[in-house]
Coordinates of C-alpha atoms and ligand atoms in Angstrom, one line a residue:
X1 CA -38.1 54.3 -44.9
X2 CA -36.5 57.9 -45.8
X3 CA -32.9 57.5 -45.9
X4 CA -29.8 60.7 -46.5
X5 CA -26.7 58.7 -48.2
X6 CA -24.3 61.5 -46.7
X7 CA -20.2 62.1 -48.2
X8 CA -17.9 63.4 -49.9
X9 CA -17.9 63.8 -53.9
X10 CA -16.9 60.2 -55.0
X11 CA -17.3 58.6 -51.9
X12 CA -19.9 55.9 -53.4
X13 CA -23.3 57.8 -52.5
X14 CA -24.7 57.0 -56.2
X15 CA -23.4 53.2 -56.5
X16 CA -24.9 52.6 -53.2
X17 CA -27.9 53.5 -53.8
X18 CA -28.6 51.9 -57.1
X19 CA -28.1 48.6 -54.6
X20 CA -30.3 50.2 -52.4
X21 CA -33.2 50.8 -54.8
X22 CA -32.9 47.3 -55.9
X23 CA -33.4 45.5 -52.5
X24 CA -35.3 48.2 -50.5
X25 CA -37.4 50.4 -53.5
X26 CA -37.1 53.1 -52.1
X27 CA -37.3 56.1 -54.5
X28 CA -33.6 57.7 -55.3
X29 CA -33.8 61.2 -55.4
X30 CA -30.5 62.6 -56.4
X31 CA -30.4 66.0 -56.3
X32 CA -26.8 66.5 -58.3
X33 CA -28.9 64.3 -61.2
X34 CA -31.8 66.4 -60.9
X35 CA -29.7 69.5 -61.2
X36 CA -27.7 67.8 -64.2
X37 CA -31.0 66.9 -66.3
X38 CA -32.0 70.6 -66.0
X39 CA -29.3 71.8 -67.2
X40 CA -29.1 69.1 -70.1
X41 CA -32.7 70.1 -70.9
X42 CA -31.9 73.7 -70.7
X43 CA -34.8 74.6 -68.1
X44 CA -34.8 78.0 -66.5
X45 CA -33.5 76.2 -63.4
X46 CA -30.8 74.3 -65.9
X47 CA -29.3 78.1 -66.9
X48 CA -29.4 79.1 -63.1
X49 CA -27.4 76.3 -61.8
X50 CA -24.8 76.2 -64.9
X51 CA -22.4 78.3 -63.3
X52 CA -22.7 76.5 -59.8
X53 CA -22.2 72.9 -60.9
X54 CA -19.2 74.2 -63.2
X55 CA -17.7 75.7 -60.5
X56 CA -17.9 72.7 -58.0
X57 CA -20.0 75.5 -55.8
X58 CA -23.3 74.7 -54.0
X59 CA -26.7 75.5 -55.4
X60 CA -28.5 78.1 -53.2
X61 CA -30.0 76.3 -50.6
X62 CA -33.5 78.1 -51.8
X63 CA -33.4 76.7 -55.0
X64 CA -32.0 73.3 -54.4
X65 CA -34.7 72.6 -51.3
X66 CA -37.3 74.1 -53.5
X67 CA -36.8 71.8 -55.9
X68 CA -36.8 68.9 -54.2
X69 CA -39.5 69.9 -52.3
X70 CA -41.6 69.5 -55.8
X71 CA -39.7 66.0 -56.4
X72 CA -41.0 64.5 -53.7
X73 CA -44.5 65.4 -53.9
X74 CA -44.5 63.1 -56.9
X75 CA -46.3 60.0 -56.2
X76 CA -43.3 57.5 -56.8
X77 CA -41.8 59.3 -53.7
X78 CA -45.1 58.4 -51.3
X79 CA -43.4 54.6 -50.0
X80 CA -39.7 56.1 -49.1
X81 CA -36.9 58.2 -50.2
X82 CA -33.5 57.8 -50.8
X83 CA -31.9 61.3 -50.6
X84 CA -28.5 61.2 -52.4
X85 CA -26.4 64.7 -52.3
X86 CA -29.0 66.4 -50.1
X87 CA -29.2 68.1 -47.5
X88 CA -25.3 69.6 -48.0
X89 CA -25.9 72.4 -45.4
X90 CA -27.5 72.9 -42.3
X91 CA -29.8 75.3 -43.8
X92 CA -31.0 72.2 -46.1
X93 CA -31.0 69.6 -43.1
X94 CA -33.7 72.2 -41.2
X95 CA -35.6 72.3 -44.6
X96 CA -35.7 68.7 -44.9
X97 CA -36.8 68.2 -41.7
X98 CA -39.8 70.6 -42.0
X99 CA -40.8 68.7 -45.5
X100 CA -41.0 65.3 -44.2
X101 CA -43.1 66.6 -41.3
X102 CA -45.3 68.4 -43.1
X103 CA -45.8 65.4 -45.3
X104 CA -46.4 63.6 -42.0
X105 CA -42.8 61.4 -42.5
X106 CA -39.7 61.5 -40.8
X107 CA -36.2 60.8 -41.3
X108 CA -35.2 56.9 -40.2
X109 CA -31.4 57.5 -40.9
X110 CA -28.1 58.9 -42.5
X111 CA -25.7 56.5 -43.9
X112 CA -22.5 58.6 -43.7
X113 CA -19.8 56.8 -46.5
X114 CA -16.7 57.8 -45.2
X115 CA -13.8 57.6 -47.2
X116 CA -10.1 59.1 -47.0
X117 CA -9.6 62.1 -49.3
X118 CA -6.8 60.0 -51.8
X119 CA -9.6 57.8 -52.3
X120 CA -12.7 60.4 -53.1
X121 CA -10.1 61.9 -55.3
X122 CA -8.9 58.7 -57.4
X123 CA -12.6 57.0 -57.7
X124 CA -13.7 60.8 -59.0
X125 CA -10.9 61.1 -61.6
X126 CA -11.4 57.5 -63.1
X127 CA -15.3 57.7 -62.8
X128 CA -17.0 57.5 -66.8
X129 CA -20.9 57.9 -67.5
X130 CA -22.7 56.3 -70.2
X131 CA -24.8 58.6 -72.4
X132 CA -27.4 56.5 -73.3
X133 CA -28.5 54.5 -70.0
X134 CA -26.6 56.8 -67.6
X135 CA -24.9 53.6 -66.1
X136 CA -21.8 54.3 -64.0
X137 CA -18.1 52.8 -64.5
X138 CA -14.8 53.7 -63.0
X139 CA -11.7 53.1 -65.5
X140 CA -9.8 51.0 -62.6
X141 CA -12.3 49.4 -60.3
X142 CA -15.3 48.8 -62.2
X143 CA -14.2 48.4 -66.0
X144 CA -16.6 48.3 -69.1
X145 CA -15.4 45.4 -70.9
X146 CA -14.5 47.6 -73.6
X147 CA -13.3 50.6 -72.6
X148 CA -15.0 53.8 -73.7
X149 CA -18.9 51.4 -74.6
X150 CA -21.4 50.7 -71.8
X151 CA -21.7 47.2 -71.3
X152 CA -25.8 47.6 -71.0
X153 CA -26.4 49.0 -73.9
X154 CA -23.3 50.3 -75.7
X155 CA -23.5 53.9 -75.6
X156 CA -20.9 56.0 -75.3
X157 CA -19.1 56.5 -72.2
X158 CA -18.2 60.0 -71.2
X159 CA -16.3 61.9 -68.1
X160 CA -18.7 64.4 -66.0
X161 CA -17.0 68.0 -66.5
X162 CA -16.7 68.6 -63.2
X163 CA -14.7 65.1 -62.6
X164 CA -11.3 67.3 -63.7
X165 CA -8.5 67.7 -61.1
X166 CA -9.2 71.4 -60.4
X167 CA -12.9 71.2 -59.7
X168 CA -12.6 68.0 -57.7
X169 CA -10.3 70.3 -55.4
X170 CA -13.1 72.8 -55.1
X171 CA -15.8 70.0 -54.5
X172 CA -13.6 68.6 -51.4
X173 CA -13.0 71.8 -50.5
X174 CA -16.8 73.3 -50.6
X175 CA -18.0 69.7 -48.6
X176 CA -15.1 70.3 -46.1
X177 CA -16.4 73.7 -45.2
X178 CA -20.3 73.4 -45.8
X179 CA -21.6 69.8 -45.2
X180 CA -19.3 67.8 -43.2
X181 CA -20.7 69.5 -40.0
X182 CA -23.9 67.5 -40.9
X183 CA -22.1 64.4 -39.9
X184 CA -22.1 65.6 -35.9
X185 CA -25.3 66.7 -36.3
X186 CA -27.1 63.9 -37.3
X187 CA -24.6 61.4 -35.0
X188 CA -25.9 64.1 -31.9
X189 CA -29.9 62.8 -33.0
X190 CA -28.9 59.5 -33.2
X191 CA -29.6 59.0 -36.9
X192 CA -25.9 58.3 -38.0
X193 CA -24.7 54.8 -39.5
X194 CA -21.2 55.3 -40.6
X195 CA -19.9 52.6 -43.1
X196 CA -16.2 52.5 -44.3
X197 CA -17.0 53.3 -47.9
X198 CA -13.0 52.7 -48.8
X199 CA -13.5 48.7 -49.4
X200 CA -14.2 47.5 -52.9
X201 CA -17.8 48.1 -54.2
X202 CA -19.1 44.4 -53.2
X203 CA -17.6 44.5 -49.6
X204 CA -19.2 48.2 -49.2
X205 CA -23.0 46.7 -50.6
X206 CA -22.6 44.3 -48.2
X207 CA -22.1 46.2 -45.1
X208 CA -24.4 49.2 -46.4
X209 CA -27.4 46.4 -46.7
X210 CA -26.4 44.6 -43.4
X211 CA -26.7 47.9 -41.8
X212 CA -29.8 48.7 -43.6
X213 CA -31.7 45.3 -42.2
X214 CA -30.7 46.2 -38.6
X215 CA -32.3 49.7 -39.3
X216 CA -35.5 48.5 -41.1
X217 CA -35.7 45.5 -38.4
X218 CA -35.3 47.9 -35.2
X219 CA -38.4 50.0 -36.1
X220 CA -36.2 53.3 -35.6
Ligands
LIG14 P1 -23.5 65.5 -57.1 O1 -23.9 64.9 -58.4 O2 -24.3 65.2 -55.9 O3 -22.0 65.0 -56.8 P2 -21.2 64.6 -55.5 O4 -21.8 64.7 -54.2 O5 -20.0 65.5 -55.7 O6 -21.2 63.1 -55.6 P3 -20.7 62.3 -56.8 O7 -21.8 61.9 -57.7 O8 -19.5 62.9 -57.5 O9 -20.1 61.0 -56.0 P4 -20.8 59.7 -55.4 O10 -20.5 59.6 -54.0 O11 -22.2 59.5 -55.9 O12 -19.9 58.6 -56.1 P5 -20.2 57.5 -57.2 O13 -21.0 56.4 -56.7 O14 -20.5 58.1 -58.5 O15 -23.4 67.1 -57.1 C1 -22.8 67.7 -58.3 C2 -23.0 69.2 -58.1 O16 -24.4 69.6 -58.0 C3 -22.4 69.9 -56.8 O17 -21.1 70.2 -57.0 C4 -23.3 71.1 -56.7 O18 -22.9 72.1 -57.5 C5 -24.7 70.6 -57.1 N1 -25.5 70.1 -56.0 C6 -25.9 68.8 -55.8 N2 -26.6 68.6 -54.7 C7 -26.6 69.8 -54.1 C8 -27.2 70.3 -52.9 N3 -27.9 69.5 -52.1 N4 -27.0 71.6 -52.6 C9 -26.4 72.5 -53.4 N5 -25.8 72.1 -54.6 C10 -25.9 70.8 -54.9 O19 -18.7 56.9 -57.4 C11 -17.6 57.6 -57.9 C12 -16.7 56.7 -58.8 O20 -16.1 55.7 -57.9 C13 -17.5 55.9 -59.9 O21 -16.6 55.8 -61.0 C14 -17.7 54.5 -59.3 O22 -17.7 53.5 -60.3 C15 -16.5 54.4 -58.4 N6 -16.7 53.6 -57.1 C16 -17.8 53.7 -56.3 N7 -17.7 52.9 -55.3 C17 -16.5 52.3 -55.4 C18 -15.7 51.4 -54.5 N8 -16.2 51.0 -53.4 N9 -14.5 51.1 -54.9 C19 -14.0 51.5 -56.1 N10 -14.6 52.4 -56.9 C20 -15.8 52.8 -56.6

């Protein structure tokens, strides 16, 4: 199965799919994490993306498709993908498109997580990061039990820099204009499963997984 988790910034996409990968396997290729560990290892990608991912801007659709292109050649990525964050414009869904069918695979759906702006907004603001394991809490709705230490393996929890007020605007703004036309797109090919992503984590597994069986089961 290759699966897009489409959204907006905060809408769930990354908690998902961490439930995703545990029942279906499917690889999860995130391409904001991707673009983040460049960066963090200061890659010649890393310095060319700095200014984008600071900004809340999108990556040129050149660089970002070319580099996934190269992640999913890797063998983990041969049984099924789990695109999170990608494609974010139409220029990236027609790229996509032409890598899976050149790798003789094809796209078997798009959960959309849709989610009212006041929500996006709050989950982004109160969303922390561990440093060591990369696990992900939210000060309100998913609490370490001590605040500020990873529960898993108590590192350091820490807020992504572009989780403050002003580029969270940007962010809504940029998916507003660039990658919510996606969501028609894919609905018109019949590849759209829309789940109300504004429940509480546990009630939003359980529909995303329900919906997930009816896909896998229907042969799509
Ligand atoms: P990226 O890392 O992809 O960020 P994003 O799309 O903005 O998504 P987020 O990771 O912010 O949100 P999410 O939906 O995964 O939410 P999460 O599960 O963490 O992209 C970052 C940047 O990289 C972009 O701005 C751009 O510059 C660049 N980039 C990336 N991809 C690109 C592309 N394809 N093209 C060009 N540029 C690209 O949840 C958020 C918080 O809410 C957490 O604290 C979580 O604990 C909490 N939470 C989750 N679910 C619930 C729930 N149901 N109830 C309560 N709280 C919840």
């Amino acid at each position: 199965m290759n699966l897009v988790l489409l959204g907006p910034p905060g809408a769930g996409k990354g908690t998902q799919a961490k439930k995703i990968q545990e029942r279906y396997g499917l690889t999860h290729v995130s391409t904001g994490d991707l673009f983040r560990a460049a960066l963090a290892n200061q890659t010649a990608l890393g310095r060319q993306v700095k200014k984008y991912l600071d900004s809340g801007q999108l990556v040129p659709d050149e660089l970002t498709t070319a580099m996934v292109a190269e992640r999913i050649a890797q063998p983990d990525c041969a049984g099924g993908v789990m695109f999170d964050g990608y494609p974010r414009t139409v220029g990236q869904a027609k790229a996509l498109d032409g890598l899976l069918l050149k790798a003789g695979k094809k796209l078997d759906g798009v959960m959309y997580f849709d989610v009212t702006e006041e929500t996006a907004i709050e989950r982004l603001s109160g969303r922390r990061i561990c440093k060591g394991c990369s696990a992900g809490y939210h000060v309100k709705y998913m609490p370490p039990a001590k605040p500020g230490v990873c529960d898993r393996c108590a590192g350091e929890l820490y807020q992504r820099s572009d989780d403050k007020a002003e580029t969270i605007r940007e962010r809504l703004s940029v998916y507003g204009r660039q990658t919510e036309a996606l969501i028609g797109e894919y609905r018109a090919r019949r590849l759209l499963i829309t789940v109300d992503a504004n429940r509480a984590p546990d009630e939003v597994t359980a529909a995303v997984l329900k919906a997930l069986e009816k896909l896998s089961g229907s042969g799509r």
